mmCIF file of C-alpha atoms in Angstrom:
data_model
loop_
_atom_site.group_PDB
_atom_site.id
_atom_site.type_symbol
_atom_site.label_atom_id
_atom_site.label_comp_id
_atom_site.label_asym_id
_atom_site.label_seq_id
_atom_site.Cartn_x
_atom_site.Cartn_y
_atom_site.Cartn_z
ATOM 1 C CA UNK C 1 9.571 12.067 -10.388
ATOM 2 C CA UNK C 2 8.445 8.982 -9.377
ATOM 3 C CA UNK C 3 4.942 7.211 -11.098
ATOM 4 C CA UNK C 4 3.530 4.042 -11.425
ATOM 5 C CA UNK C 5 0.993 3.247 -14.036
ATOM 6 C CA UNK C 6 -1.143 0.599 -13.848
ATOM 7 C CA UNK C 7 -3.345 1.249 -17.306
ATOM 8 C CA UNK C 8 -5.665 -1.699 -16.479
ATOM 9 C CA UNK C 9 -8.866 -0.240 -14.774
ATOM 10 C CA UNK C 10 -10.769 -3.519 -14.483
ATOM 11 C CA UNK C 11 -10.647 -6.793 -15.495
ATOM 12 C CA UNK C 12 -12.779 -9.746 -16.386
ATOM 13 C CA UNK C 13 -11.503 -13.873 -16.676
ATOM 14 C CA UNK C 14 -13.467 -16.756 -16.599
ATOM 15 C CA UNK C 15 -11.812 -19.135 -13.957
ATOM 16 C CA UNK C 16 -8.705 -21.407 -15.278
ATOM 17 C CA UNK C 17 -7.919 -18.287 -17.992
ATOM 18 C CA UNK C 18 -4.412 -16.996 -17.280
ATOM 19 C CA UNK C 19 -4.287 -13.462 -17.245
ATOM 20 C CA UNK C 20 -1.557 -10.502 -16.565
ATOM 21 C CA UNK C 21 -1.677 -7.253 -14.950
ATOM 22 C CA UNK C 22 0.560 -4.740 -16.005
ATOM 23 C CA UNK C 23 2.371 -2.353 -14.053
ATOM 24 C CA UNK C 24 4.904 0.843 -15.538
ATOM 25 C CA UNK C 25 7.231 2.814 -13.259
ATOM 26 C CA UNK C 26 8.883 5.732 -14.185
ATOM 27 C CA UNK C 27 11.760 6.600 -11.935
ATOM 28 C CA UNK C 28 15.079 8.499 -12.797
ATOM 29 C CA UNK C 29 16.975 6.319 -10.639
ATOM 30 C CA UNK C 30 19.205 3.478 -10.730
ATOM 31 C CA UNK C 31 18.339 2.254 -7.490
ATOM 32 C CA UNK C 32 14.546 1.260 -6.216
ATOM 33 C CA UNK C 33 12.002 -1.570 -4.990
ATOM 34 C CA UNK C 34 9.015 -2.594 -7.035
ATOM 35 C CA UNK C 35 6.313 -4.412 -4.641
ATOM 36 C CA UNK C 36 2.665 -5.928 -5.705
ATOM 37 C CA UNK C 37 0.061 -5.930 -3.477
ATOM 38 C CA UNK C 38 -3.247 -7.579 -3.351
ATOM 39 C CA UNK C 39 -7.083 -6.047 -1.546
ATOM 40 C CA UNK C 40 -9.303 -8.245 -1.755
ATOM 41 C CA UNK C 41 -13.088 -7.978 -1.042
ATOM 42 C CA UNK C 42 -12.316 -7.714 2.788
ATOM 43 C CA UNK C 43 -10.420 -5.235 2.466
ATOM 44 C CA UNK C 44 -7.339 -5.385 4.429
ATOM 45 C CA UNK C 45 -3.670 -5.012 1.961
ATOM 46 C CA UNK C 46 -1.750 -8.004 1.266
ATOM 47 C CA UNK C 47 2.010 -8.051 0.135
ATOM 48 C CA UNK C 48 2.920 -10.146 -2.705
ATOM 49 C CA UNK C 49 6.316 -9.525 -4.031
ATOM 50 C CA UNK C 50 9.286 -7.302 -3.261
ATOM 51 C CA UNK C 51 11.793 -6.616 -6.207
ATOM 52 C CA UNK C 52 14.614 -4.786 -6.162
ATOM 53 C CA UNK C 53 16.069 -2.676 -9.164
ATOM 54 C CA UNK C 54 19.132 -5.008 -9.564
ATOM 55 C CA UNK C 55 17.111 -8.630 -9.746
ATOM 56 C CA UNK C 56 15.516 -8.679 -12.914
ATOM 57 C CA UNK C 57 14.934 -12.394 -12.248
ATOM 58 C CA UNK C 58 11.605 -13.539 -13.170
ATOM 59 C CA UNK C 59 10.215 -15.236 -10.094
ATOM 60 C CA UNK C 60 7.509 -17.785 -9.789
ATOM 61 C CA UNK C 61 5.299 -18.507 -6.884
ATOM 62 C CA UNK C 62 2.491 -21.052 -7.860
ATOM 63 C CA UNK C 63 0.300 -19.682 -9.698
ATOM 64 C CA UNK C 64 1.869 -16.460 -9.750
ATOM 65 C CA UNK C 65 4.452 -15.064 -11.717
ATOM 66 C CA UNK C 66 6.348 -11.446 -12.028
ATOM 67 C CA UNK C 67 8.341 -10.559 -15.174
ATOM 68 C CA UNK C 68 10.345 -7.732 -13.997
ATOM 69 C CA UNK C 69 11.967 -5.704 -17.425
ATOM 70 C CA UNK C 70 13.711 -2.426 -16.792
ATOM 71 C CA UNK C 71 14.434 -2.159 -20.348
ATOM 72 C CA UNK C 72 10.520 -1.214 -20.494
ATOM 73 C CA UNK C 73 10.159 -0.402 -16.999
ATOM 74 C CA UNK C 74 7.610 -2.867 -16.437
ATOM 75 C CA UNK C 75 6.905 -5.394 -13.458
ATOM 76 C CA UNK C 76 3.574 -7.544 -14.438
ATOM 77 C CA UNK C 77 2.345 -9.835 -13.016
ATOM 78 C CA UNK C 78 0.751 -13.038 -14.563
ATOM 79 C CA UNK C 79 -1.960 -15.541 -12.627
ATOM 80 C CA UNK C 80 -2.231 -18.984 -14.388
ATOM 81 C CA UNK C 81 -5.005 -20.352 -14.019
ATOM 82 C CA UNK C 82 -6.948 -18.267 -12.197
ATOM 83 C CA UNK C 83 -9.850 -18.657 -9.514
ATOM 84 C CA UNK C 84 -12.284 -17.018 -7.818
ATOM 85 C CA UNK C 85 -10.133 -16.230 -5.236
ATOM 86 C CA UNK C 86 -8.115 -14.388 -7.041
ATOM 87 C CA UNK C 87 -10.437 -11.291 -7.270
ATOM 88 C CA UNK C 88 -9.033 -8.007 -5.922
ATOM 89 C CA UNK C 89 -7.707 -5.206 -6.490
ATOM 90 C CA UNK C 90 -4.147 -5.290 -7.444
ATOM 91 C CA UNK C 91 -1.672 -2.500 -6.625
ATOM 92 C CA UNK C 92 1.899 -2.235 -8.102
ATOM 93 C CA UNK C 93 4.296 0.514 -5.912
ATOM 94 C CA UNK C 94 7.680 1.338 -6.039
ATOM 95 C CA UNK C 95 9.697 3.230 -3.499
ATOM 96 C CA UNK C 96 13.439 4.559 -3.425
ATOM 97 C CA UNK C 97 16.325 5.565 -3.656
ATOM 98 C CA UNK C 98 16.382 8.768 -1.297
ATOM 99 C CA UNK C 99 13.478 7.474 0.856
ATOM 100 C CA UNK C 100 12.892 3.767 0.547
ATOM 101 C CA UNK C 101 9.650 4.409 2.785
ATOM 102 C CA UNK C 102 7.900 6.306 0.561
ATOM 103 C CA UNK C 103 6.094 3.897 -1.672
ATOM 104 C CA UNK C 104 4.080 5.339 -4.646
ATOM 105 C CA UNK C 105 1.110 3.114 -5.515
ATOM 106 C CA UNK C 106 -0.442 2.709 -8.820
ATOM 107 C CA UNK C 107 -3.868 3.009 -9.190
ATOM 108 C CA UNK C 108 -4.887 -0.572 -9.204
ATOM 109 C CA UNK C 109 -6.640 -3.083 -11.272
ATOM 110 C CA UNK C 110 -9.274 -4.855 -10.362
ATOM 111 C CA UNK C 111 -9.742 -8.495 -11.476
ATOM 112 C CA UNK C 112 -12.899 -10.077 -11.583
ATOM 113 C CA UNK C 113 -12.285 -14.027 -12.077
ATOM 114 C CA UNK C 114 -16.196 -15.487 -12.661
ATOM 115 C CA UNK C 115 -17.039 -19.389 -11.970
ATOM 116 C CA UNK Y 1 -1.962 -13.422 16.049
ATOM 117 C CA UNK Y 2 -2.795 -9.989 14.483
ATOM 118 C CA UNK Y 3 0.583 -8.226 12.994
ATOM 119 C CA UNK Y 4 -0.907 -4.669 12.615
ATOM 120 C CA UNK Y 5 -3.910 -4.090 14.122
ATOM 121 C CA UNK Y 6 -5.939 -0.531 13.806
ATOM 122 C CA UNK Y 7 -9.327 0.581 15.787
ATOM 123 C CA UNK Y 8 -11.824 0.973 15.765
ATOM 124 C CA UNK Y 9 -12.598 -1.153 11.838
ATOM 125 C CA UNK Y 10 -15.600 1.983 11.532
ATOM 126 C CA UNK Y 11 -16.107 4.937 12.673
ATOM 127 C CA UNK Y 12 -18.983 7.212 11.508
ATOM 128 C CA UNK Y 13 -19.314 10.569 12.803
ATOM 129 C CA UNK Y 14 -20.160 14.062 12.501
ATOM 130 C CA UNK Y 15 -18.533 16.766 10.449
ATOM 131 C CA UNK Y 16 -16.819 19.136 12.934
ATOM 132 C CA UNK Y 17 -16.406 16.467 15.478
ATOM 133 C CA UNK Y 18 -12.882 15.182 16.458
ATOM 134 C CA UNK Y 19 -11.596 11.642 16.137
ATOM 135 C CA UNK Y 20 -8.890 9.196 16.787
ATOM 136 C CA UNK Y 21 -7.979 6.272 15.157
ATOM 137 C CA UNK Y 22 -4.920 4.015 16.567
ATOM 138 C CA UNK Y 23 -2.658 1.595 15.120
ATOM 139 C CA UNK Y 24 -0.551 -1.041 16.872
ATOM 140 C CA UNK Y 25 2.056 -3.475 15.249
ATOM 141 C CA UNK Y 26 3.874 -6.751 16.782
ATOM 142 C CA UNK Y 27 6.242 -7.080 14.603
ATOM 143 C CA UNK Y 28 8.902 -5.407 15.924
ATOM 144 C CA UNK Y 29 9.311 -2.987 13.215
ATOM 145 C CA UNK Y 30 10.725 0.222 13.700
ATOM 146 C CA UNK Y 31 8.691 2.509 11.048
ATOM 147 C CA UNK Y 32 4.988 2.979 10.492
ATOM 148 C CA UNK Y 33 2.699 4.933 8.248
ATOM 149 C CA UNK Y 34 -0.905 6.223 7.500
ATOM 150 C CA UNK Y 35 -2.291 6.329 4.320
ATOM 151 C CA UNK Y 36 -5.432 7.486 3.119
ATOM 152 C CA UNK Y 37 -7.613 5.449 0.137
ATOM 153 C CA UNK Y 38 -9.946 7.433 -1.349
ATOM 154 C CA UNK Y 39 -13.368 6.140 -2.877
ATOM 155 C CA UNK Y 40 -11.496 5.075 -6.701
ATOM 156 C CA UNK Y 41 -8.758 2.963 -4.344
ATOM 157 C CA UNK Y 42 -6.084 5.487 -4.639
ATOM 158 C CA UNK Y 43 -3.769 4.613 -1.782
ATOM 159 C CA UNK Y 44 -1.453 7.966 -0.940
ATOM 160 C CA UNK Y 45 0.902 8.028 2.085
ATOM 161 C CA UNK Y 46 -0.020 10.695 5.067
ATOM 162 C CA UNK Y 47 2.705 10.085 7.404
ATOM 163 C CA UNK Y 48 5.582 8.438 8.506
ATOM 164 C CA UNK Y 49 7.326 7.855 11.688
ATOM 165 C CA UNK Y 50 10.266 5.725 12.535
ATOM 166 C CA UNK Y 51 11.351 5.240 15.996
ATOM 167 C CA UNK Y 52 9.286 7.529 17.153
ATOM 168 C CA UNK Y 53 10.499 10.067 14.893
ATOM 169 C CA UNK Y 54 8.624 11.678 11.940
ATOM 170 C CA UNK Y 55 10.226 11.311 8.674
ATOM 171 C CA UNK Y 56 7.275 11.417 5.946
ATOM 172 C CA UNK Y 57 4.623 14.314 5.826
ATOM 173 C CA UNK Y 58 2.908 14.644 3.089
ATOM 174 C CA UNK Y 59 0.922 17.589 1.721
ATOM 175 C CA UNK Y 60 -2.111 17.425 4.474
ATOM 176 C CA UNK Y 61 -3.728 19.460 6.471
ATOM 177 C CA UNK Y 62 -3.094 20.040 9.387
ATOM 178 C CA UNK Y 63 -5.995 19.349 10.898
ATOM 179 C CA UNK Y 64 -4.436 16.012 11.338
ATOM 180 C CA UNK Y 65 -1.650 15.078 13.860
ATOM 181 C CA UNK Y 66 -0.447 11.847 14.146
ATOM 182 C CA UNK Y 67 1.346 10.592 17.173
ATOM 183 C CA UNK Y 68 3.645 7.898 17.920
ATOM 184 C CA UNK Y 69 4.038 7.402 21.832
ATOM 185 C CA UNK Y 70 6.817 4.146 21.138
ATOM 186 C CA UNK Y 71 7.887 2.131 17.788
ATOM 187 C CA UNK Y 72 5.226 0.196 17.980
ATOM 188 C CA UNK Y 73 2.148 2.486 18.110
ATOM 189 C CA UNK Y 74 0.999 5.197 15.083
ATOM 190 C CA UNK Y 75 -2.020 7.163 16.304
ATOM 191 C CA UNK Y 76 -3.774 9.430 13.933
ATOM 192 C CA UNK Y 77 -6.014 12.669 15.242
ATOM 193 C CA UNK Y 78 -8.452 14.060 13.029
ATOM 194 C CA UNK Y 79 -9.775 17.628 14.171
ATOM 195 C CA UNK Y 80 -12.589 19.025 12.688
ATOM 196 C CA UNK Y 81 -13.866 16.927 10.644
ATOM 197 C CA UNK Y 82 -15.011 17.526 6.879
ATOM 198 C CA UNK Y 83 -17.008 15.725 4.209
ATOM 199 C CA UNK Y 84 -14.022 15.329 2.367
ATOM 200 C CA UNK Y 85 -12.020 12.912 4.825
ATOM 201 C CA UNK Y 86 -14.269 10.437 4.836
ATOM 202 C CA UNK Y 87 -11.891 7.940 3.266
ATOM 203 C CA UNK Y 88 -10.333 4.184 4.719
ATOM 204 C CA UNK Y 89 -7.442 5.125 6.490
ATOM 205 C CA UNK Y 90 -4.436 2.238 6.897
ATOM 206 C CA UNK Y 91 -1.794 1.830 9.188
ATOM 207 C CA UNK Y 92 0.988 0.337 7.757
ATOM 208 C CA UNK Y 93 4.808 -0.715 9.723
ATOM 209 C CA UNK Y 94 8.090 -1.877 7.744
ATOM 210 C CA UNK Y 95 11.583 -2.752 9.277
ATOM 211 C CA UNK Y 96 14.592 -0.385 8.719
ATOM 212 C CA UNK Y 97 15.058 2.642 7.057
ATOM 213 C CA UNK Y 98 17.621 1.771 4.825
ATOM 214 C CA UNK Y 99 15.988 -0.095 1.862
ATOM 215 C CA UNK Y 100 16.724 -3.714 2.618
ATOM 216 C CA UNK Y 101 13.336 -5.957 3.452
ATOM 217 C CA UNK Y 102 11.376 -2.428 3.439
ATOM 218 C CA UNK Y 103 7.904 -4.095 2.244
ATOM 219 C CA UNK Y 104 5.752 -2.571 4.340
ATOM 220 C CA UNK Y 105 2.157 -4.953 6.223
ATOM 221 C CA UNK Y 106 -1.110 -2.955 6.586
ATOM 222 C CA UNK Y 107 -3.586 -3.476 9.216
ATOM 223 C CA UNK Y 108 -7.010 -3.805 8.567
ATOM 224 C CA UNK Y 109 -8.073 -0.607 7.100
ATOM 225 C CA UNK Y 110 -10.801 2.257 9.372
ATOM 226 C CA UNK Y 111 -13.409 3.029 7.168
ATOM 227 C CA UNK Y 112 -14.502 6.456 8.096
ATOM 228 C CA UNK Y 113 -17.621 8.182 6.626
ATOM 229 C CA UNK Y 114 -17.938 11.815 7.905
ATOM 230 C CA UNK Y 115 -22.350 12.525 7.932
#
């Protein structure tokens, strides 16, 4: 069966502290996409990050970075420096093999970053 | 220009009542989706329709239809209303059924509250 655990309920930084999010899939499949998401305060769902099962490049986009490890069956996430901004809730999913539409969400973390 | 747009953003009503809520995307995508986050953020997947065709339906009840006159509207129907579905309900759209670039965009979120 598919799962994604995201053991982080909340969490609290003071801005410019680097922090990571974790994220565990379990899946019995070779083949499948991890994605991270972000809601902010608004509201609305904003995609992050797409990996797929065979790229376990790390990949870096500003301040954000994904370390992707299949040998633990992790995908977290890691925000240098953080800011305000950055609160949200953060959702990892992961969809596949025999129905790539069906994503399974975790349950979130939410990230408070305070001035 | 909005990618995924849903209305009405509220919609507070009475239980027993029916309701619609509607979903449009520009994107050109040819699969969309409701999902249903509940009051702890848990994001679960209702329904899922590509080209007009449903391909994802999840353990609901029946008391909600959706309908999807072309690709590029999702409408949901919500007979009868209960306490219980008070809830945010996204609309979601991805491209292609087949794994490749299958990160799905959400609209804006209806927040429903059922009085």
């Amino acid at each position: 069966a598919q799962k994604v655990t995201q053991a982080q309920t909340e969490i609290s930084v003071v801005e410019k502290e680097d922090v990571t999010l974790d994220c565990v899939y379990e899946t019995r499949d070779t083949t499948y996409y991890l994605f991270w998401y972000k809601q902010p305060p608004s509201g609305e769902l904003v995609f992050l990050i797409r990996r797929n099962s065979f790229d376990e490049q790390n990949e870096i986009s500003g301040r954000y970075s994904w370390n992707f490890q299949k040998s633990t069956s992790s995908f977290n996430f890691t925000i240098t420096a953080s800011q305000v901004v950055d609160s949200a809730v953060y959702f990892c999913a992961l969809s596949g093999p025999y129905n790539f539409n069906k994503f399974y969400f975790g349950s979130g973390t939410k990230l408070n970053v305070k001035p | 220009d909005t990618a995924v747009s849903q209305t009405p953003k509220y919609l507070v009503t009475q239980m027993g009542n029916d309701k619609s809520i509607k979903c449009e995307q520009n994107l050109g995508h040819d699969t969309m989706y409701w999902y249903k986050q509940d009051s702890k953020k848990f994001l679960k997947i209702m329904f899922s329709y590509n080209n007009k065709e449903l391909i994802i339906n999840e353990t609901v009840p029946n008391r909600f239809s959706p309908k999807s006159p072309d690709k590029a509207h999702l409408n949901l129907h919500i007979n009868s209303l209960e306490l219980g579905d008070s809830a945010v309900y996204f609309c979601a759209s991805s491209n292609g059924i087949s794994g490749s670039y299958n990160e799905q965009f959400f609209g804006p979120g209806t927040r429903l509250t059922v009085l």
